[in-house]
XYZ file of C-alpha atoms in Angstrom:
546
model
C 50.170 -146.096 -161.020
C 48.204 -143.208 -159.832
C 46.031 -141.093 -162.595
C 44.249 -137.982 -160.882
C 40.645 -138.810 -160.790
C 39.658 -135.233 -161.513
C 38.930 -132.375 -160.358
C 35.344 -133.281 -158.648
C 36.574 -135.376 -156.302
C 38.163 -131.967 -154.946
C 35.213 -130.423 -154.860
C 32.407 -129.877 -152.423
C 28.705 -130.852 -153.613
C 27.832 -127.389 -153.038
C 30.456 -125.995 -155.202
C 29.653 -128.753 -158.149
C 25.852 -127.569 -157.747
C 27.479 -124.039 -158.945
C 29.464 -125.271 -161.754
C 26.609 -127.180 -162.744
C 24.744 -124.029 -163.114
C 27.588 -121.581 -164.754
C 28.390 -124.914 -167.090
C 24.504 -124.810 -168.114
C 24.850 -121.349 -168.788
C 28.153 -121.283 -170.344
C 26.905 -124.166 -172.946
C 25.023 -122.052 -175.425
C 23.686 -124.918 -177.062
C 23.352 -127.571 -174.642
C 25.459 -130.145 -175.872
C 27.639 -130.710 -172.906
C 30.075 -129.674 -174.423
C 31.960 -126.246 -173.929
C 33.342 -125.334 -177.091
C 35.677 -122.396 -177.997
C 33.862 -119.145 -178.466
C 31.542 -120.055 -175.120
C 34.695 -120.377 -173.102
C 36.824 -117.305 -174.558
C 33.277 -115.109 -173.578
C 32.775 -117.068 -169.808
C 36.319 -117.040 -168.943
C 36.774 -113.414 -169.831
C 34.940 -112.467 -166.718
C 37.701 -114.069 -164.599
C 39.833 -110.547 -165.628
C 43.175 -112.786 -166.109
C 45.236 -112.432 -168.599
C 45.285 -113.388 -172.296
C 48.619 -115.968 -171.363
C 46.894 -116.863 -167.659
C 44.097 -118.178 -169.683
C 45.936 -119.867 -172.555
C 47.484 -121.861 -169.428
C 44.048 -122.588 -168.081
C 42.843 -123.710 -170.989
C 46.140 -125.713 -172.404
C 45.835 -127.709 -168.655
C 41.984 -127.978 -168.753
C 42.065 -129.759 -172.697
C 45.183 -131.718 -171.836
C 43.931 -134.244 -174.472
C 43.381 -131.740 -177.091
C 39.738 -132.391 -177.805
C 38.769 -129.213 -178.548
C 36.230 -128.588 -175.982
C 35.458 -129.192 -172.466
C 33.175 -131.493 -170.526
C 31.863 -130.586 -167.616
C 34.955 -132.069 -164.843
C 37.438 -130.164 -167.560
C 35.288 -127.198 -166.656
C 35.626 -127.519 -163.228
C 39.470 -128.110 -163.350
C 39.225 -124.658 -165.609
C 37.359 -123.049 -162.875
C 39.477 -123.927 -160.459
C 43.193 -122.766 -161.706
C 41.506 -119.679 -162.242
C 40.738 -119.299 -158.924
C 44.460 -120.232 -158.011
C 45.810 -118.072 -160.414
C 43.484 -115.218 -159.355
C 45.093 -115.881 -155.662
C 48.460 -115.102 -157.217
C 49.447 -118.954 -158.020
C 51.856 -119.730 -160.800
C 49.704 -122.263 -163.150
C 50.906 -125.574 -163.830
C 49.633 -128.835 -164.840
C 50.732 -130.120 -161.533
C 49.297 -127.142 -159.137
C 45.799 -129.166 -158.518
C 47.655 -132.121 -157.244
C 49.714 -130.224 -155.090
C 47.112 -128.471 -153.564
C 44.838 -131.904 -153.460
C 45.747 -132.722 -150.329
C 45.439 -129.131 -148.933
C 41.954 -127.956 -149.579
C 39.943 -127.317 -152.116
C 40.211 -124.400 -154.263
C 37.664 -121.785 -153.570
C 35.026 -120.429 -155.935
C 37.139 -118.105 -158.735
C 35.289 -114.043 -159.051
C 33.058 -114.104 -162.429
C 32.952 -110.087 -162.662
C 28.960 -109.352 -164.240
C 27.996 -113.074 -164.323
C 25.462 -113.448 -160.901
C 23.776 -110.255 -162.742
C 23.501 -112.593 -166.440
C 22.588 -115.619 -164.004
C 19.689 -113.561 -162.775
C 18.985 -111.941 -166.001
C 18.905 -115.526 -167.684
C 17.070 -117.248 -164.885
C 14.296 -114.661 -165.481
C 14.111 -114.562 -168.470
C 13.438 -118.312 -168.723
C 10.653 -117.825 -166.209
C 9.279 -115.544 -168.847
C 9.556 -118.356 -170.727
C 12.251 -117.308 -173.361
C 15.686 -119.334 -173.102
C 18.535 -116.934 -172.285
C 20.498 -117.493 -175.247
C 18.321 -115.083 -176.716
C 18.828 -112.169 -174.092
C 22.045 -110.678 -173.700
C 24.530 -113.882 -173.784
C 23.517 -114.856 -177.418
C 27.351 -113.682 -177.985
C 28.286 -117.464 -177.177
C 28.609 -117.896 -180.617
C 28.100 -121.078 -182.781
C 30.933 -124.034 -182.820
C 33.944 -123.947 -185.336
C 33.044 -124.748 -188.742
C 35.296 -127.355 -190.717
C 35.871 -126.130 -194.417
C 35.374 -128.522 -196.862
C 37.240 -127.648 -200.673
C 33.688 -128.338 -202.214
C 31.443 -125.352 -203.449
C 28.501 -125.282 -201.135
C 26.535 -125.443 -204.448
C 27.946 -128.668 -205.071
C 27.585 -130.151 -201.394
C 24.966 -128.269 -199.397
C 26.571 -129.504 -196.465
C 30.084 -128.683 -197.029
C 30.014 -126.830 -193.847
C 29.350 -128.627 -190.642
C 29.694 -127.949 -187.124
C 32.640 -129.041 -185.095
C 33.298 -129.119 -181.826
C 35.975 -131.573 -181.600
C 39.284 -133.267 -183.773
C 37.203 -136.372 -183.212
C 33.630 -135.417 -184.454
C 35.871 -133.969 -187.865
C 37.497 -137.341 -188.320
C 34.391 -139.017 -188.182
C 32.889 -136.915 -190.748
C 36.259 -137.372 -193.033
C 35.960 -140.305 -192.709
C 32.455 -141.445 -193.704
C 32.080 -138.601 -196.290
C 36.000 -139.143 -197.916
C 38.093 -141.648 -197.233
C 35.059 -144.768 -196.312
C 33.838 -144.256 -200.045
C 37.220 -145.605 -201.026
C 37.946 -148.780 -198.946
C 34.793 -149.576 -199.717
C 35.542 -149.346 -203.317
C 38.380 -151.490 -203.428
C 37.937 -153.641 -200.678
C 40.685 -152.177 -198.512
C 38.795 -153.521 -195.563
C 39.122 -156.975 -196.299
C 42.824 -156.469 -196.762
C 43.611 -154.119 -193.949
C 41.444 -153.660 -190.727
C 37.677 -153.428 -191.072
C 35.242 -150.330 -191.679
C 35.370 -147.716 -188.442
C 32.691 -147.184 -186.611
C 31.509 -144.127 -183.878
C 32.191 -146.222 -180.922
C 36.150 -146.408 -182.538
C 36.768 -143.184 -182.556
C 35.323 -142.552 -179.345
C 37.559 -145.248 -177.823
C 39.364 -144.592 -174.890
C 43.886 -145.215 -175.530
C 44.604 -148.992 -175.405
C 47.038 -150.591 -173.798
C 48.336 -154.297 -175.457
C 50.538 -157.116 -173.123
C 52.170 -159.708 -175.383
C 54.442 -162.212 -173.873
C 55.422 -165.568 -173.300
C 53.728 -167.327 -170.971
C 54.200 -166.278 -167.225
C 56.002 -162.911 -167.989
C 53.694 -161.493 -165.487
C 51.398 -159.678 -167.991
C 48.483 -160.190 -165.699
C 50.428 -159.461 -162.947
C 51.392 -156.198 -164.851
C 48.030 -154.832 -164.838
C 47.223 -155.545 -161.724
C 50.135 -153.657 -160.412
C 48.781 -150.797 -162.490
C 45.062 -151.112 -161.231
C 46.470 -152.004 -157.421
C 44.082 -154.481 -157.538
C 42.644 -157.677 -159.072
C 39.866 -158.115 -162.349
C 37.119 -159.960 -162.742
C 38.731 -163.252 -164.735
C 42.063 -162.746 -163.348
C 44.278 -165.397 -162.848
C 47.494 -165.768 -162.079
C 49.769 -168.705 -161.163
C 53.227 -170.335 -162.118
C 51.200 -172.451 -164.908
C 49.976 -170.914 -168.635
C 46.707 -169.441 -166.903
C 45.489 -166.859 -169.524
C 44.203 -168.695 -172.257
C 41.791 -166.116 -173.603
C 42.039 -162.489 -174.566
C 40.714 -160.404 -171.745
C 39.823 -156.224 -172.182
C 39.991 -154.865 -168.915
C 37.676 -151.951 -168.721
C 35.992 -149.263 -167.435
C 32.544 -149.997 -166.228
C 29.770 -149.541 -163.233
C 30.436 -152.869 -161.400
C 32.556 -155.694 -162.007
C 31.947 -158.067 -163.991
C 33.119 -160.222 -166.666
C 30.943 -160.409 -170.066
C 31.414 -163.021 -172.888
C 33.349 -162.263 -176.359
C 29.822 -163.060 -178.459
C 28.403 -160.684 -176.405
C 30.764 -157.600 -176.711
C 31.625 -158.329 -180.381
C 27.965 -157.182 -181.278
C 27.440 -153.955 -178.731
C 27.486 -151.573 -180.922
C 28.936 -148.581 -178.431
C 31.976 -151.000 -178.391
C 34.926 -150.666 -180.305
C 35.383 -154.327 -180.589
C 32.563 -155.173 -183.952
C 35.206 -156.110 -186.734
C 36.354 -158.768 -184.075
C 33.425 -160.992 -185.585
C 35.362 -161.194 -188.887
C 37.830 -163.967 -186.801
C 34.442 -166.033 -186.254
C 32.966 -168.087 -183.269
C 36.185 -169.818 -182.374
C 37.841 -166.978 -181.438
C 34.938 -165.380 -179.211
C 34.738 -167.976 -177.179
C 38.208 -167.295 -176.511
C 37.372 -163.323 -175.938
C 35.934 -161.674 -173.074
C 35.680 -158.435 -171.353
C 36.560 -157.546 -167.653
C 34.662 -154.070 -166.301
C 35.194 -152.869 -163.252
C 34.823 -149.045 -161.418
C 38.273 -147.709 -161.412
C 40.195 -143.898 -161.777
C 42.724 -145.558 -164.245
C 40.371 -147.142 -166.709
C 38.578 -143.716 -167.037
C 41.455 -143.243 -168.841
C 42.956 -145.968 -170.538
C 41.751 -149.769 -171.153
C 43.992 -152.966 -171.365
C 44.188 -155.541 -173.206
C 45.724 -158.440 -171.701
C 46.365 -161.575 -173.975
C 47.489 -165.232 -173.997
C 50.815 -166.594 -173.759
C 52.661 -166.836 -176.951
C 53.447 -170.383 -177.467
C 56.956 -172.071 -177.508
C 58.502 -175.593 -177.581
C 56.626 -178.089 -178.411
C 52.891 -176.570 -178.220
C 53.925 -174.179 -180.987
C 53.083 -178.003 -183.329
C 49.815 -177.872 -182.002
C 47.604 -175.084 -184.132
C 45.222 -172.417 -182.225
C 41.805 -172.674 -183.368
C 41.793 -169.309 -184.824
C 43.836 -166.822 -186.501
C 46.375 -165.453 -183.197
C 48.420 -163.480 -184.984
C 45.298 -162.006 -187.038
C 43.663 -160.830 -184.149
C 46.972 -159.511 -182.594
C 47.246 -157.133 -185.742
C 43.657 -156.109 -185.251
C 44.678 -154.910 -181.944
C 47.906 -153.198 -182.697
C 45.934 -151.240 -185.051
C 43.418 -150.191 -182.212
C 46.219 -149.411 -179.390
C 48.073 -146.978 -178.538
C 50.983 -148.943 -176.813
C 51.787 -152.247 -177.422
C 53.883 -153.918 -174.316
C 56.344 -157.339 -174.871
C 57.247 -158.668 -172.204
C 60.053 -160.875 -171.070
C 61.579 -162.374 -168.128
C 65.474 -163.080 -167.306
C 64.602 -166.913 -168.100
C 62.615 -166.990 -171.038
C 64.465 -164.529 -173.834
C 64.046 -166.974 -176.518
C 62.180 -165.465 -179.161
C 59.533 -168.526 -180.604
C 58.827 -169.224 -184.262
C 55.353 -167.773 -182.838
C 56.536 -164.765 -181.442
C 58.536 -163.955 -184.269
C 55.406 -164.100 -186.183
C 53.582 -161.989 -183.577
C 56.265 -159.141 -183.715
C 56.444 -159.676 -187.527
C 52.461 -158.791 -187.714
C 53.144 -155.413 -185.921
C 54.776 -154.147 -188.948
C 53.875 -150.609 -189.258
C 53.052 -149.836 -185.702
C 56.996 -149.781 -184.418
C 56.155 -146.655 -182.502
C 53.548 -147.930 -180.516
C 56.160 -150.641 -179.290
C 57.545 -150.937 -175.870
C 59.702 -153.742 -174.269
C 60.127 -154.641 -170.807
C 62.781 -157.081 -168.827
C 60.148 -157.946 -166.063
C 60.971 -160.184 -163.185
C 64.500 -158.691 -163.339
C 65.255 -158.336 -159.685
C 65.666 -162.418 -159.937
C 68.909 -162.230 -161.021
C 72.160 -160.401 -159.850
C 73.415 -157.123 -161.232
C 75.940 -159.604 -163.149
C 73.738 -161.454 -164.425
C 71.537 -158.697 -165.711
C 74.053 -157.127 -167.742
C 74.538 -160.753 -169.902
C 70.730 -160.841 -169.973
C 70.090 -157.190 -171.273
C 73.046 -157.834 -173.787
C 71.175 -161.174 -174.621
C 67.449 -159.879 -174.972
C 69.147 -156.602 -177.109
C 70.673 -159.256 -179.882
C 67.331 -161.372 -179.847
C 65.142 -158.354 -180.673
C 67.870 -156.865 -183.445
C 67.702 -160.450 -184.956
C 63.589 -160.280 -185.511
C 62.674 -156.376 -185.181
C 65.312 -155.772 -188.261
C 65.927 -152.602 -187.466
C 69.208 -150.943 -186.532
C 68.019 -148.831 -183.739
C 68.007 -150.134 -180.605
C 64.354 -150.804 -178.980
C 63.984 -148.603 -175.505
C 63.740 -151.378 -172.893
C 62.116 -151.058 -169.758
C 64.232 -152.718 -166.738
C 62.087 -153.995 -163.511
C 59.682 -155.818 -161.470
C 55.957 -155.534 -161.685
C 54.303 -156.905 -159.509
C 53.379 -156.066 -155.208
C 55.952 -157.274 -153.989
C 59.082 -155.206 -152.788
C 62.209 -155.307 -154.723
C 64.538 -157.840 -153.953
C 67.415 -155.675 -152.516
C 69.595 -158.626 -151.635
C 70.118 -159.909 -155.011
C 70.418 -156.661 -156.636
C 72.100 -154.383 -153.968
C 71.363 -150.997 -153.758
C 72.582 -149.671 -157.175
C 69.902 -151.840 -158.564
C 67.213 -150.922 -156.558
C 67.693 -147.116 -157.594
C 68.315 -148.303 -161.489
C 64.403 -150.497 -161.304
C 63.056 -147.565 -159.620
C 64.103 -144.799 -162.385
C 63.201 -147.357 -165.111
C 59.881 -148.185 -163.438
C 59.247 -144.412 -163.052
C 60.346 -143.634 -166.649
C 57.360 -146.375 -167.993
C 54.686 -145.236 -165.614
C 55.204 -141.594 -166.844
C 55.374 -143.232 -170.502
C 51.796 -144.543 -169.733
C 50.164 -141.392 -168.199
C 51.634 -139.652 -170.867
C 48.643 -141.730 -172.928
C 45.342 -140.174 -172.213
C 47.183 -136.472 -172.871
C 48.288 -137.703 -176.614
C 45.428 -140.015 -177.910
C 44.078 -137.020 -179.889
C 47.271 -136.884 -181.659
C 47.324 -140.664 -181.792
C 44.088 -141.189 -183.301
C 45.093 -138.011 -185.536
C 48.392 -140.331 -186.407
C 46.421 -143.821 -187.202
C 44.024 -142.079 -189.389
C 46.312 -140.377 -191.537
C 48.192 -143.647 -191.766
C 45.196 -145.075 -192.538
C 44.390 -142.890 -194.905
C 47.551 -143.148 -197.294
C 47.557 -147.088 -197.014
C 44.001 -147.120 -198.494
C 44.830 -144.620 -201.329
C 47.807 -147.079 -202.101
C 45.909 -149.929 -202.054
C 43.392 -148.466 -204.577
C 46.389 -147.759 -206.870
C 47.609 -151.501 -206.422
C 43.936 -152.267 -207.263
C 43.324 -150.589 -209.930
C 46.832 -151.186 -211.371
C 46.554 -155.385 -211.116
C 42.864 -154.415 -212.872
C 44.400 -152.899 -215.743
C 46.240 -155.506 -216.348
C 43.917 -158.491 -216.810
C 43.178 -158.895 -220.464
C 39.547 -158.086 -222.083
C 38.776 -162.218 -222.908
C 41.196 -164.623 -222.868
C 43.840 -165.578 -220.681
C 42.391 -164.236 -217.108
C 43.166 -167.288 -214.561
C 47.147 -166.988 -216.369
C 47.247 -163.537 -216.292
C 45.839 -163.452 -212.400
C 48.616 -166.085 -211.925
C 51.506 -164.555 -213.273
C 50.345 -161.018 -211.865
C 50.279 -162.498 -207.879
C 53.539 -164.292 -208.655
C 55.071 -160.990 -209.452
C 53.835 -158.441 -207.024
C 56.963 -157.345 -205.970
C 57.308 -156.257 -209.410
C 53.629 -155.072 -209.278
C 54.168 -152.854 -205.998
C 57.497 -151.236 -207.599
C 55.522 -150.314 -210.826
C 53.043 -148.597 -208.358
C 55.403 -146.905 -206.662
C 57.294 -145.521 -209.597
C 54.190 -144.480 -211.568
C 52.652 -142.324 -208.530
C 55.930 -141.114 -206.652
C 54.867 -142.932 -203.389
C 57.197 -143.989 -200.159
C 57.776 -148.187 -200.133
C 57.543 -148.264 -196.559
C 54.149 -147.677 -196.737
C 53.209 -150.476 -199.122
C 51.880 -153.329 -197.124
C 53.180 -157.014 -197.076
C 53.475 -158.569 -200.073
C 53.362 -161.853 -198.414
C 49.996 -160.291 -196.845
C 48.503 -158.897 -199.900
C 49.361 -161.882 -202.101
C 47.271 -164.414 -199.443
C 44.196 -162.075 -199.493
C 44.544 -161.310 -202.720
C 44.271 -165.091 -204.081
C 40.313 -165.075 -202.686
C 39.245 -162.764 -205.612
C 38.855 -162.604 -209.433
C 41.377 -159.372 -209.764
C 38.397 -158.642 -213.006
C 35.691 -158.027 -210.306
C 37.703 -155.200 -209.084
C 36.972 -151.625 -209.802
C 39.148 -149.211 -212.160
C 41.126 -146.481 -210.827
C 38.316 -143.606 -209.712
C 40.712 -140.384 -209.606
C 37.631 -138.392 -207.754
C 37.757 -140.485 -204.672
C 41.549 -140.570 -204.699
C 41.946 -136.764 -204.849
C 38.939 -136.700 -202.281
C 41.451 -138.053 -200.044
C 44.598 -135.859 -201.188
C 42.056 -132.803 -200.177
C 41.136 -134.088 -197.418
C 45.212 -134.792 -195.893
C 46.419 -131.649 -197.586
C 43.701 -129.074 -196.381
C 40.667 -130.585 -194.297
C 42.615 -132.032 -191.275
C 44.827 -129.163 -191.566
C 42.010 -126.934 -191.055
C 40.190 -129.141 -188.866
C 43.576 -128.997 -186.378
C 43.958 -124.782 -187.349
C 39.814 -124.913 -185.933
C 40.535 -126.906 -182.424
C 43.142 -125.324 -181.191
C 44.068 -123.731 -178.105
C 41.600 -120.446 -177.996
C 44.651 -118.172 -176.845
C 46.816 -118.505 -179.412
């Protein structure tokens, strides 16, 4: 799988020295960051068109942050240059032109005469920002609904759909799992370091499906704790990373860096850290996305003998953090174990994030694929309980070459357009996390307001004085009456009521008295906050050409 490693690689150091400089003087407020109104004034001294630009701009924030760093900068700098030399602009005009040369320096009309006015003025020692470029005006604002009166800081500066989440989030919707405990029932508290996450990838499988294998197709080469053989090897989840050098560092370790994503992992305790560990290594691919590779799921007999910590727990935990979630099979193991079925049952609510692939395929004849498709279709109906039909990925992945001899050459073309069809599927990931993590935290958002209504609902119920350890009783026997009350009472959707099997287990570790009431404040914080901040956080960081 090849992901473009950006636009500097294309470029000489000499011309990166220049970027560096028109970046610096670009960012108005030195943030490293290139936000909206400093880009619509820089880029208007390219003399391109109002659509030329929206291109440029579309193409240089293919991930919809809302800004640009400095290599999206440089990509931005050069399609204007192409499209200055007459070039139609697409997202794939760098890479064709990659292996040509690089593209030259674009014409800034007016700005060496600003660069000189700037650079002297700072020799004066004033910054330039006050001289004649002050016009780079400040970030978007994100509106709250609150007078300023009220909340002096009702209006703070943006520069990105993630920064606004992060401030929803602490300042709206964390003030109500907190309240009612939503955390302990659902995943734990965010942090900075999880919305600043790169996309995740998840591998679940039987043993030997070639999930390792998988990645290291992907990669093109081997991690630090790989292994790989015809026996269970994997016995431990492994992150594969981004990072300066390779190495491999241990679960206790990672679960406590706090620029990590991986903190609420210390909820599943000491057992299952020792059986966690993270792989970094330099590579193009995990600039963009990170994997998580995981161990077999057991069948047979070893499904008797118990794990030492909560595996299914801690594969719900991650299909919460990722943005695709891979099972894997092979044409000899499409049994689906009393483990597995638990695995795919605790993926409940992430169906979208859900791919399936036939690995290993090219070990059986075109034949014999057909009854094995037609097999692995009716295995996944039976557990997924759904009637649509789960998109599954046909091939081999893994170095070697397809084995044309037992497929023939219709089957060589069929693995190649399926193999195609997921790589594109997984490039396609860096260019929508912003809408993912958009997606999860809206989800999010409405499962903690429902919980608070369950909450508050089962509080309500418990009588004054006497009676409380019956009433508890009787109240977490019936929660499927419980949840249909809720749902009645506030108009709300029962597919996104959790578990009741879920709720019920967590649920029996409290006093349902110690709970708070219903606070209608914090809930209609949160109906403000999905009916008009995000909406206006999204109308904010959008493309600047529109």
């Amino acid at each position: 799988m090849e992901m473009v490693s950006g636009p500097i690689s294309l470029c000489s150091k000499e011309d990166q020295k220049i970027y560096q400089t028109w970046f610096n003087f670009a960012d108005s407020d030195g943030d490293g960051r290139l936000t909206g109104n400093d880009a619509t004034r820089f880029f208007e001294m390219s003399n391109l068109s109002k659509h030329e630009l929206k291109q440029v701009w579309a193409i240089a924030d293919s991930k919809r942050q809302g800004f640009l760093g400095f290599k999206e900068f440089i990509t931005a700098m050069q399609l204007i240059s192409l499209a200055q030399e007459g070039n139609e602009l697409t997202s794939d005009l760098l890479k064709s032109t990659a292996d040509i040369e690089s593209p030259s320096l674009p014409s800034m009309e007016g700005l060496d005469a600003l660069l000189a006015e700037s650079k002297g003025a700072t020799m004066n020692g004033n910054s330039y920002s006050n001289g004649s470029t002050q016009s780079l005006s400040m970030p978007p604002m994100m509106y709250s609904t609150k007078s300023k009166k009220k909340n002096p800081t009702s209006l703070v500066p943006v520069t990105s759909v993630t920064d606004g989440l992060k401030i929803l989030y602490n300042e709206k919707l964390k003030p109500l799992e907190t309240a009612y405990r939503f955390n302990d029932f659902g995943s734990p508290v965010l942090t900075n370091s999880d919305f600043d996450a790169k996309p995740m990838v998840m591998l679940l499988g039987q043993y030997s499906t070639g999930k390792t294998t998988f990645i290291k197709h992907l990669l093109k080469c081997s991690y630090p704790g790989a292994h790989i053989g015809p026996e269970p090897t994997t016995d431990r989840f492994i992150v594969v990373m981004s990072g300066p050098d390779g190495r491999s560092i241990p679960g206790n370790t990672i679960a406590v860096h706090a620029d990590m994503p991986f903190t609420g992992l210390t909820t599943f305790g000491g057992s299952f850290l020792s059986k966690f560990e993270c792989s970094q290594m330099p590579h193009p691919l995990l600039e963009h996305i990170t994997f998580v590779d995981t161990p077999g799921v057991l069948s047979g007999e070893k499904q008797r003998t118990q794990r030492s910590y909560d595996f299914t727990g801690v594969i719900s935990w991650f299909a919460a953090k990722c943005d695709m979630i891979l099972l894997l099979f092979d044409p000899h193991k499409l049994d689906i174990s009393d483990e597995f079925k638990r695995v795919i049952s605790s993926l409940r609510g992430h169906d979208d994030k859900i791919r399936v692939v036939l690995n290993k395929a090219d070990q059986v004849d075109t034949q014999q694929l057909m009854r094995v498709y037609g097999a692995l279709m009716w295995s996944l109906g039976k557990v997924l309980n759904t009637p649509e039909v789960a998109r599954v990925y046909i091939g081999s992945f893994n170095d070697k070459p397809v084995n044309e001899a037992v497929l023939g050459p219709i089957g060589k073309d069929l693995f190649e357009k399926e193999q195609d069809d997921l790589l594109v599927d997984l490039m396609d990931i860096p260019k929508k996390a912003c809408d993912r993590r958009i997606n999860e935290f809206v989800k999010r958002a409405r499962a903690a307001k429902i919980h608070a209504y369950i909450i508050s609902h089962l509080k309500r119920e418990m009588p004054s004085f006497m009676g409380k350890s019956k009433t508890q009783k009787r109240l977490m026997d019936n929660l499927e009456d419980v949840f249909a009350k809720v749902q009645r009472e506030h108009h709300l959707p029962a597919g996104d009521f959790p578990s009741v099997e879920n709720f019920r287990e967590v649920l029996s570790r409290y006093n349902i008295e110690e709970f708070e009431k219903l606070k209608p404040k914090m809930i209609q914080a949160v109906d403000d906050m999905l009916g008009h901040d995000i909406p206006q956080l999204l109308k904010n960081i959008r493309n600047l050409y529109d």
